PDB file of C-alpha atoms in Angstrom:
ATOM      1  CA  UNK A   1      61.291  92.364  60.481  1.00  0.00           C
ATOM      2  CA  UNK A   2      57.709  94.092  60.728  1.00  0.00           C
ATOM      3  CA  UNK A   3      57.030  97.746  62.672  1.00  0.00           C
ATOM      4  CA  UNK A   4      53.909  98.447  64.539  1.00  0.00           C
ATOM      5  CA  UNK A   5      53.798 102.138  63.151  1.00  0.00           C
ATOM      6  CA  UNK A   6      55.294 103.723  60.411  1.00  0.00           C
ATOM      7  CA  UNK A   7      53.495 106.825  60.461  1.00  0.00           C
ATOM      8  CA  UNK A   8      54.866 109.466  58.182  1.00  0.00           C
ATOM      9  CA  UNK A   9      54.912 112.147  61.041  1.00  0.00           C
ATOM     10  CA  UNK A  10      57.886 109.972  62.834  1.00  0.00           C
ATOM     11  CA  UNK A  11      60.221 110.787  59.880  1.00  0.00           C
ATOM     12  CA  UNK A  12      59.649 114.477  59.300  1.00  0.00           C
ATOM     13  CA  UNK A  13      62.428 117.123  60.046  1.00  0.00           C
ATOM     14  CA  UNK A  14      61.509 118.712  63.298  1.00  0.00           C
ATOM     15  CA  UNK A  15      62.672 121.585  64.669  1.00  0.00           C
ATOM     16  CA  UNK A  16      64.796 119.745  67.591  1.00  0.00           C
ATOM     17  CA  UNK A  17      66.637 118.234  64.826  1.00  0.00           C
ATOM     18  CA  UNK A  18      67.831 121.136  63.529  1.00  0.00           C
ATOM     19  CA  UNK A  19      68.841 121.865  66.522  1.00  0.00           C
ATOM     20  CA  UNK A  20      70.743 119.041  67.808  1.00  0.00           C
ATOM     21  CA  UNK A  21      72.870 119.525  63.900  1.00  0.00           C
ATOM     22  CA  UNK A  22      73.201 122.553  64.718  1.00  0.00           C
ATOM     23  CA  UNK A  23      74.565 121.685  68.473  1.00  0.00           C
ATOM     24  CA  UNK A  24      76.879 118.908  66.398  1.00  0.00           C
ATOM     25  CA  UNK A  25      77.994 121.240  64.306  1.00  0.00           C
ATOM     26  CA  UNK A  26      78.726 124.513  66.196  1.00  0.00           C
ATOM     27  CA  UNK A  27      80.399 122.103  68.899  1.00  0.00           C
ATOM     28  CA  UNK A  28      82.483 120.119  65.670  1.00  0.00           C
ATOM     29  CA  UNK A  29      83.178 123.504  64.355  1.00  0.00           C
ATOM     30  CA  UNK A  30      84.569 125.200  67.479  1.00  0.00           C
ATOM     31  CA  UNK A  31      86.721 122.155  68.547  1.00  0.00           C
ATOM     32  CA  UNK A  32      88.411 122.332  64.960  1.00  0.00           C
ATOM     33  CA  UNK A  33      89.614 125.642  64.638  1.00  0.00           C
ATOM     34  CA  UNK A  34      89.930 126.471  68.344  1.00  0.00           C
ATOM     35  CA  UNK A  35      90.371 123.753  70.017  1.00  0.00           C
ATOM     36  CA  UNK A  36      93.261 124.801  71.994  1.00  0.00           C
ATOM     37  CA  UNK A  37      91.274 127.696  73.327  1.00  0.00           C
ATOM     38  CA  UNK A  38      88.771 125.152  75.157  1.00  0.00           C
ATOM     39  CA  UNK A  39      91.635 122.759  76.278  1.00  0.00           C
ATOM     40  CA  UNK A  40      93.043 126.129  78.229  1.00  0.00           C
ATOM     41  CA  UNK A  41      89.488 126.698  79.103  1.00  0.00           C
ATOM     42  CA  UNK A  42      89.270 123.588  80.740  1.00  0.00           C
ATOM     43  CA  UNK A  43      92.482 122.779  82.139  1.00  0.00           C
ATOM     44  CA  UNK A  44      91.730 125.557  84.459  1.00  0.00           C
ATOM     45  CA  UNK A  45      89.082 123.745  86.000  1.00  0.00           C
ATOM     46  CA  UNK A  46      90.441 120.294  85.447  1.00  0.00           C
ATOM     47  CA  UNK A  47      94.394 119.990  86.278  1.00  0.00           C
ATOM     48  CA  UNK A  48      94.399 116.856  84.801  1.00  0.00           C
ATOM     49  CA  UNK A  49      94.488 116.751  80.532  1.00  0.00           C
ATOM     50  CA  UNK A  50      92.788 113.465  80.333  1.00  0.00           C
ATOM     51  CA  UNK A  51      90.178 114.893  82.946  1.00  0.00           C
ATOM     52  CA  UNK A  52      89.672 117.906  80.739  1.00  0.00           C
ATOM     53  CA  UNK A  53      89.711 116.468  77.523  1.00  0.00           C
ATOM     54  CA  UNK A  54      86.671 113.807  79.225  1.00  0.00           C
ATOM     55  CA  UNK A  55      84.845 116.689  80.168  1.00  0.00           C
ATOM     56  CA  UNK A  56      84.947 118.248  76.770  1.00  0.00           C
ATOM     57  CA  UNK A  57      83.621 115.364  75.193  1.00  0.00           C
ATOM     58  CA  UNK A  58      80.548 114.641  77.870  1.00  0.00           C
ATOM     59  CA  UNK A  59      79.650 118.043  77.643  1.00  0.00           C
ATOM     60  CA  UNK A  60      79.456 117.818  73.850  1.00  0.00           C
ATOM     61  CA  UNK A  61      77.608 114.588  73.588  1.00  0.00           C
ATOM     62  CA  UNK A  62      75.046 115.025  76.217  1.00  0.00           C
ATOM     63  CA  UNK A  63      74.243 118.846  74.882  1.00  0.00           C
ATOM     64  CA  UNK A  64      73.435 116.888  71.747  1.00  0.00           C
ATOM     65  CA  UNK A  65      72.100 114.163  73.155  1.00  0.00           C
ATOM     66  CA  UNK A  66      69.135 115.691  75.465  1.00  0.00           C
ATOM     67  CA  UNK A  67      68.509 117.269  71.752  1.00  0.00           C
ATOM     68  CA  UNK A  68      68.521 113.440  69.747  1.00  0.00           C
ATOM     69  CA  UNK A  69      66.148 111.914  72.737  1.00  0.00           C
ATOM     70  CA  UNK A  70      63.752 114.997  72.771  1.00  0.00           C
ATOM     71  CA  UNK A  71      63.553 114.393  69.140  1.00  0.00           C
ATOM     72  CA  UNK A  72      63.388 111.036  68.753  1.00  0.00           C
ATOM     73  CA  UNK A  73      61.559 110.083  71.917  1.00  0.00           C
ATOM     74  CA  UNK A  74      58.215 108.408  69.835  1.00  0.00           C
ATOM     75  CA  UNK A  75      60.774 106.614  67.583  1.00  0.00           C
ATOM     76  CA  UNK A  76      62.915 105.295  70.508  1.00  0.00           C
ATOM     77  CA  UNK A  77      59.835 103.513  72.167  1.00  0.00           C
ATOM     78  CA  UNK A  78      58.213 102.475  69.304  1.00  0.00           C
ATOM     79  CA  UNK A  79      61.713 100.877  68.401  1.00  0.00           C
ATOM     80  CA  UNK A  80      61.643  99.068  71.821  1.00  0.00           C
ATOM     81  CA  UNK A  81      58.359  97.729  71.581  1.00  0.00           C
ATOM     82  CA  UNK A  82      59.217  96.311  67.948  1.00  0.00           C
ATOM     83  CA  UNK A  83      62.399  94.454  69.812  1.00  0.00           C
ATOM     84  CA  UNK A  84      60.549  93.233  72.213  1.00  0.00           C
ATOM     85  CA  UNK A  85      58.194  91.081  70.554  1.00  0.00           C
ATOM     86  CA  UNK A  86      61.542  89.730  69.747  1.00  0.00           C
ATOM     87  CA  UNK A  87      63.654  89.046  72.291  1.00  0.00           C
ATOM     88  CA  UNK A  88      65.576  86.197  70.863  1.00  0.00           C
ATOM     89  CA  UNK A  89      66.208  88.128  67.498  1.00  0.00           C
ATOM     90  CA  UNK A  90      67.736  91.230  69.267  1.00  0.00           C
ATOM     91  CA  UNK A  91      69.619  89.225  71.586  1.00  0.00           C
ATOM     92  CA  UNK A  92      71.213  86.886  68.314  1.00  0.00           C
ATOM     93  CA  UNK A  93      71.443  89.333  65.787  1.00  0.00           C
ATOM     94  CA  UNK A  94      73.435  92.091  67.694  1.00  0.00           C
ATOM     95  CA  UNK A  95      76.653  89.705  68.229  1.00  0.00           C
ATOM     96  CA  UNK A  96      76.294  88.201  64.973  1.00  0.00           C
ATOM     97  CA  UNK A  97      76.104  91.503  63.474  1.00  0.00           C
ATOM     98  CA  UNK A  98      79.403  92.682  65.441  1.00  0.00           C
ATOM     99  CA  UNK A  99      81.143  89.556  63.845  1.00  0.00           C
ATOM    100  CA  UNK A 100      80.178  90.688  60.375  1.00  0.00           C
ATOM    101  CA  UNK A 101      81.359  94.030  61.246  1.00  0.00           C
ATOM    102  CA  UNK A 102      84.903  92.936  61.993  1.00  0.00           C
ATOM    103  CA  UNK A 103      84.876  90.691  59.146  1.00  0.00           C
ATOM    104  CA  UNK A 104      84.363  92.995  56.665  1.00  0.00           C
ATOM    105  CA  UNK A 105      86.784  96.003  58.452  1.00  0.00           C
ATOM    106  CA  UNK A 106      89.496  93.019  58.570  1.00  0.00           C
ATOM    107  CA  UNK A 107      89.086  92.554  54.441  1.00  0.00           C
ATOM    108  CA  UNK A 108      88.927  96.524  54.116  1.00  0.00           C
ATOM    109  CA  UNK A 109      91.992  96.744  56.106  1.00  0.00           C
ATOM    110  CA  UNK A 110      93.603  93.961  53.685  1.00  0.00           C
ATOM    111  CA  UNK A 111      92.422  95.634  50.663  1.00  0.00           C
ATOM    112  CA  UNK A 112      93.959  99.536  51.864  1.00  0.00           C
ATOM    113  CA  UNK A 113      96.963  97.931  53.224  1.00  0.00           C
ATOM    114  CA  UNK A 114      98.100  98.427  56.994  1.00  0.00           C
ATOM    115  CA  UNK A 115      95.700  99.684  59.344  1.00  0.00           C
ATOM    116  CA  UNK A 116      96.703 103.454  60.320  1.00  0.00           C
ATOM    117  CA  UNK A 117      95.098 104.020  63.986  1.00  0.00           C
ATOM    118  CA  UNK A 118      93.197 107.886  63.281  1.00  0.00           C
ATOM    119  CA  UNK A 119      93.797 110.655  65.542  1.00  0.00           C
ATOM    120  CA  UNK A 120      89.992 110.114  66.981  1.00  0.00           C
ATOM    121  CA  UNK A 121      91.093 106.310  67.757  1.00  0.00           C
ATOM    122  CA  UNK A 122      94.060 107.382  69.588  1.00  0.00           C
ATOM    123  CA  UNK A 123      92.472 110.018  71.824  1.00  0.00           C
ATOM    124  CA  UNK A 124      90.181 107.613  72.680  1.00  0.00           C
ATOM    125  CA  UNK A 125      92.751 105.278  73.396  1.00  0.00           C
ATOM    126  CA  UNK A 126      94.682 107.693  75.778  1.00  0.00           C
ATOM    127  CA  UNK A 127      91.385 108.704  77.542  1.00  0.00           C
ATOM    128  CA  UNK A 128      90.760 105.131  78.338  1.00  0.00           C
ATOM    129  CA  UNK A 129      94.124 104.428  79.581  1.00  0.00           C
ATOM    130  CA  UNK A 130      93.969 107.751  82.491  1.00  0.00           C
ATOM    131  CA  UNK A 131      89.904 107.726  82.403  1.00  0.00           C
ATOM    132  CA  UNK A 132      88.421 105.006  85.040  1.00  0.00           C
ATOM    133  CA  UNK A 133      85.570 102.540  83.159  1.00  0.00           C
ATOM    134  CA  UNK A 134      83.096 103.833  85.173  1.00  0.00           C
ATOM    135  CA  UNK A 135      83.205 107.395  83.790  1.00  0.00           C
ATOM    136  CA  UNK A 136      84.350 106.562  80.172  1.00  0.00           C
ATOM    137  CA  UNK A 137      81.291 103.773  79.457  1.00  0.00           C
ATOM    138  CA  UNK A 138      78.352 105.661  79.959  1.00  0.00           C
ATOM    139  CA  UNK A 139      79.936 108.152  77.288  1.00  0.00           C
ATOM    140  CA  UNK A 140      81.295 105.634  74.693  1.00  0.00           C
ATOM    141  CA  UNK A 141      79.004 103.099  75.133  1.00  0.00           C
ATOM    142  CA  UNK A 142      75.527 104.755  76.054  1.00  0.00           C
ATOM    143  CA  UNK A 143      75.501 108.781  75.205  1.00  0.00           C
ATOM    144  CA  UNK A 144      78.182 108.312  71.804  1.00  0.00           C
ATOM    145  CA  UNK A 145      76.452 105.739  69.946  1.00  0.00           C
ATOM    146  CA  UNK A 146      73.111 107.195  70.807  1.00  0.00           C
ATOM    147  CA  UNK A 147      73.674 110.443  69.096  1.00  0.00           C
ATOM    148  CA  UNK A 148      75.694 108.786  66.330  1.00  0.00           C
ATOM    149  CA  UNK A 149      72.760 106.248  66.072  1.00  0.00           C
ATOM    150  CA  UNK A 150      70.185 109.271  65.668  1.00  0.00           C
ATOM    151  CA  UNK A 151      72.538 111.728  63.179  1.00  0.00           C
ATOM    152  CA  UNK A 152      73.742 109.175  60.968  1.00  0.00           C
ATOM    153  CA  UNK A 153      70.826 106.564  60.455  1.00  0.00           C
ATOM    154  CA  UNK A 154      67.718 108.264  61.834  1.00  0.00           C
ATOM    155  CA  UNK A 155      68.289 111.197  60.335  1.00  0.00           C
ATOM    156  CA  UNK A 156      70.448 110.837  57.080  1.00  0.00           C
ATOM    157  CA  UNK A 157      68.281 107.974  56.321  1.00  0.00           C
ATOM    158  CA  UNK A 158      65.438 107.631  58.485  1.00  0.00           C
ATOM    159  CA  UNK A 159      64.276 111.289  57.601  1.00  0.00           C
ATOM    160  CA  UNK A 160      65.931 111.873  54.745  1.00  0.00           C
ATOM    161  CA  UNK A 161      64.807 109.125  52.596  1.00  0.00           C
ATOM    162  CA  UNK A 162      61.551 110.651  52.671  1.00  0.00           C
ATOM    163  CA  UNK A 163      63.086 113.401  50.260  1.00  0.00           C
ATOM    164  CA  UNK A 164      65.606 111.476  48.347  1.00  0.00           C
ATOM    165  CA  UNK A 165      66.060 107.686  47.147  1.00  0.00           C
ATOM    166  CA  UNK A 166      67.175 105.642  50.261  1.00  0.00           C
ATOM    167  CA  UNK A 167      70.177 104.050  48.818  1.00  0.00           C
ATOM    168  CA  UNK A 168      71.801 107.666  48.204  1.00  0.00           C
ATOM    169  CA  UNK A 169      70.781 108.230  51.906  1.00  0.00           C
ATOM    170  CA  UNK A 170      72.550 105.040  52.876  1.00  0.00           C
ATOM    171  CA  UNK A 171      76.186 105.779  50.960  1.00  0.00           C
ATOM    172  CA  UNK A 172      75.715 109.625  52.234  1.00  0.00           C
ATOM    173  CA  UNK A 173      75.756 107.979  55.985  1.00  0.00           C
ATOM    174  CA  UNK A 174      78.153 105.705  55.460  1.00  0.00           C
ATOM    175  CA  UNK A 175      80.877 108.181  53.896  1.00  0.00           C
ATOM    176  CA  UNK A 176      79.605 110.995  56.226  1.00  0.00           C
ATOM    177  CA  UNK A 177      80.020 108.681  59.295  1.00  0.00           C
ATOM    178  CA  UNK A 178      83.404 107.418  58.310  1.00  0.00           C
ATOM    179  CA  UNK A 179      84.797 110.667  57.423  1.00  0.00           C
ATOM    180  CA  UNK A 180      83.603 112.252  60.629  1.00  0.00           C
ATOM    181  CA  UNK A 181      85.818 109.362  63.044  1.00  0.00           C
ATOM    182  CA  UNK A 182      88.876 110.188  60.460  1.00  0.00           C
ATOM    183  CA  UNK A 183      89.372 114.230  59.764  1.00  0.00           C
ATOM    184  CA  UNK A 184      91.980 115.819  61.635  1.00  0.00           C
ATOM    185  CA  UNK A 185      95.942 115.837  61.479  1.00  0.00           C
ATOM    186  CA  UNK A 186      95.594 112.870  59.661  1.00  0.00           C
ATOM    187  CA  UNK A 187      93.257 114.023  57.123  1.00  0.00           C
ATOM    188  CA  UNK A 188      91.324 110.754  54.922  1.00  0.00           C
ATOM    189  CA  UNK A 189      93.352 108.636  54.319  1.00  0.00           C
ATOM    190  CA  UNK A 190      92.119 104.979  53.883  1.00  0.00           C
ATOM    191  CA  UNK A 191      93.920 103.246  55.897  1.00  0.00           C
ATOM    192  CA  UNK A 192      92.652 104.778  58.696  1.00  0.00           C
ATOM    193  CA  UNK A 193      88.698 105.545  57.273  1.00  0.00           C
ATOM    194  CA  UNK A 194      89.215 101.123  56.573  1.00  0.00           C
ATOM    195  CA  UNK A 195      87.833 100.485  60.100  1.00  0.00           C
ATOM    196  CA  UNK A 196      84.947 103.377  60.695  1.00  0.00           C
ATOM    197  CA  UNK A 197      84.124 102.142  56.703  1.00  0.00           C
ATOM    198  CA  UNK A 198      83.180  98.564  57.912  1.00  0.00           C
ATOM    199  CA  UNK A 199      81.480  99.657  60.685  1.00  0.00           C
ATOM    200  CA  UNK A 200      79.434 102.051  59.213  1.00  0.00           C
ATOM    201  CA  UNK A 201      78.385  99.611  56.329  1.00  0.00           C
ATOM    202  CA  UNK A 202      77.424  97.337  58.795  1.00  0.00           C
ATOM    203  CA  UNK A 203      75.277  99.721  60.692  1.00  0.00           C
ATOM    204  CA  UNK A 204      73.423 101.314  57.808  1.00  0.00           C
ATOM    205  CA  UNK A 205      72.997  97.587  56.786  1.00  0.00           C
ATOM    206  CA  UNK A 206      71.098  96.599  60.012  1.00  0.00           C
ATOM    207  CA  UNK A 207      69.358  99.695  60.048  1.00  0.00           C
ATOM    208  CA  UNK A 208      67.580  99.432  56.771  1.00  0.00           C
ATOM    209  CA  UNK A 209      66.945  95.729  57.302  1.00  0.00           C
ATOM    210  CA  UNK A 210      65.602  96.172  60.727  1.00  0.00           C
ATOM    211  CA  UNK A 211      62.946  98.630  58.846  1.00  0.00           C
ATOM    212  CA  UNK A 212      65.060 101.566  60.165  1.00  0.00           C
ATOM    213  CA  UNK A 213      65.304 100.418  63.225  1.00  0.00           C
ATOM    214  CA  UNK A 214      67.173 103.047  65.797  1.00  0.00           C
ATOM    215  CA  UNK A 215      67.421 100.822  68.797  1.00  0.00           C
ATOM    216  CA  UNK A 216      68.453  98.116  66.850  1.00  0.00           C
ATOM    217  CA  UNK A 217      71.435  99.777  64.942  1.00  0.00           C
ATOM    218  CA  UNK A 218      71.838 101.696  68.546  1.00  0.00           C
ATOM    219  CA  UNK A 219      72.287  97.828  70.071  1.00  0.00           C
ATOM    220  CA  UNK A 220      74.568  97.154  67.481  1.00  0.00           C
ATOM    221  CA  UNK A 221      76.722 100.035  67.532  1.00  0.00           C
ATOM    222  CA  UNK A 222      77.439 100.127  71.510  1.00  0.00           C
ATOM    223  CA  UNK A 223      77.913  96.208  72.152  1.00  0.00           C
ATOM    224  CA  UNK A 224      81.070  96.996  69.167  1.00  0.00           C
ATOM    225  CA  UNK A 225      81.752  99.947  71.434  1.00  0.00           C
ATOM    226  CA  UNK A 226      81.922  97.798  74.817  1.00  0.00           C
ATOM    227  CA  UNK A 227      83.565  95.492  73.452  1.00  0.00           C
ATOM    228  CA  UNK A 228      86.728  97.825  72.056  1.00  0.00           C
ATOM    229  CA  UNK A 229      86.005  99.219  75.605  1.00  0.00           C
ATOM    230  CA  UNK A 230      86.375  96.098  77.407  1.00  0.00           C
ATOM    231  CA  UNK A 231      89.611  95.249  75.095  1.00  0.00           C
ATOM    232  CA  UNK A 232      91.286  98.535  75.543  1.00  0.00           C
ATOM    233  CA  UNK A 233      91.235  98.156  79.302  1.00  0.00           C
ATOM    234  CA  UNK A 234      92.268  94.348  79.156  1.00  0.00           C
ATOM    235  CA  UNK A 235      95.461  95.450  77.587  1.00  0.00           C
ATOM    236  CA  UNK A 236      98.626  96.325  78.563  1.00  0.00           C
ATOM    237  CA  UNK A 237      99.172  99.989  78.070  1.00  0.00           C
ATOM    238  CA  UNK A 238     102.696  99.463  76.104  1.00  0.00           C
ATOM    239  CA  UNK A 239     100.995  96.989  73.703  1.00  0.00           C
ATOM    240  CA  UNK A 240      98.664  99.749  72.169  1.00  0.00           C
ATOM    241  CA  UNK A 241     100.018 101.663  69.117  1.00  0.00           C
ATOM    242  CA  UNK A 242     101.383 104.850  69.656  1.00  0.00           C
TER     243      UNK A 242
END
């Protein structure tokens, strides 16, 4: 796939992505180790815990997000204008690259033995059964895989590979992007980094072969996200794992 622009200055640190990883981080950080401090915090604005715990989350991804875009603005349309001379390509790639994705997480699953749901998957999965669809896509499906999109591919590889070879770039995004969806209670254990694996394979994958494409791996990453979206809401509350 071919790039109308390439230019070097695209890919250099910047001082707005330092400080959207440092906005990840601090935010990360502070949710870890005192994380029932904010859900006091919030619960006195919000009476609801679902409604709190929503709030938490938007606030985190969009004070990182305005960060990503105002960073990555130049990359973001050039991206689009590279998809756009090819419509048809976006538009049969992205599914077929979804398909791949749970191809290979089904054979990881296999090969780790039974898929453990991770404590990330499961507070998603609570928020989206007490959180209406019109509140939870727009941070799951748009503002999530945005700043995922722009952390783990634009800059761990996109910017990165400029200082070291890209194939280290690519496994540091892929086990960096895994681990991220799994630590907690649960800690890494592979049954439950099996999933986030496959996915991030697949994304770093597309990425690279897109000629670090952000939109496209962006594409990719919330149609998976819609769809688990779209499933989660389709079924019966007392059917999802506990």
């Amino acid at each position: 796939m071919g790039t109308l622009s390439t230019k070097a200055s695209l890919y250099r640190f910047t001082a707005l992505d330092a400080i959207a990883v440092a906005v990840y981080l601090g935010f990360t950080l502070y949710f870890t180790f005192a994380g029932e401090s904010v859900e006091r915090l919030m619960l006195q604005v919000f009476p609801q815990p679902a409604t709190a715990s929503y709030a938490v989350n938007a606030i985190f991804y969009t004070g990182v997000g305005i960060f990503a875009v105002a960073s990555a603005w130049r990359v973001i349309g050039r991206d689009l204008k590279i998809l756009g001379t090819r419509p048809w390509f976006t538009l049969g790639m992205v599914p077929l690259a979804i398909v791949v994705m749970l191809i290979l997480t089904a054979l990881l699953v296999a090969a780790f033995g039974t898929a453990q749901s991770s404590e990330n998957q499961l507070g998603i999965q609570g928020l989206l059964q007490q959180v209406p669809a019109w509140l939870m896509v727009p941070l799951l499906v748009i503002l999530g895989p945005f700043v995922e999109e722009y952390l783990f591919r634009h800059l761990l590889i996109g910017k990165l590979s400029r200082y070291l070879n890209i194939w280290v770039c690519c496994a540091v995004s892929v086990v960096v992007f895994a681990s991220i969806h799994v630590v907690g209670r649960e800690g890494l254990v592979l049954s439950a980094l099996a999933p986030y694996l496959g996915m991030a394979v697949v994304l770093v994958a597309v990425y690279v072969w897109t000629g670090k494409n952000l939109m496209f791996s962006y594409f990719v990453h919330a149609a998976k996200n819609l769809m688990a979206v779209v499933l989660i809401y389709a079924i019966p509350p007392e059917l999802l794992p506990n």
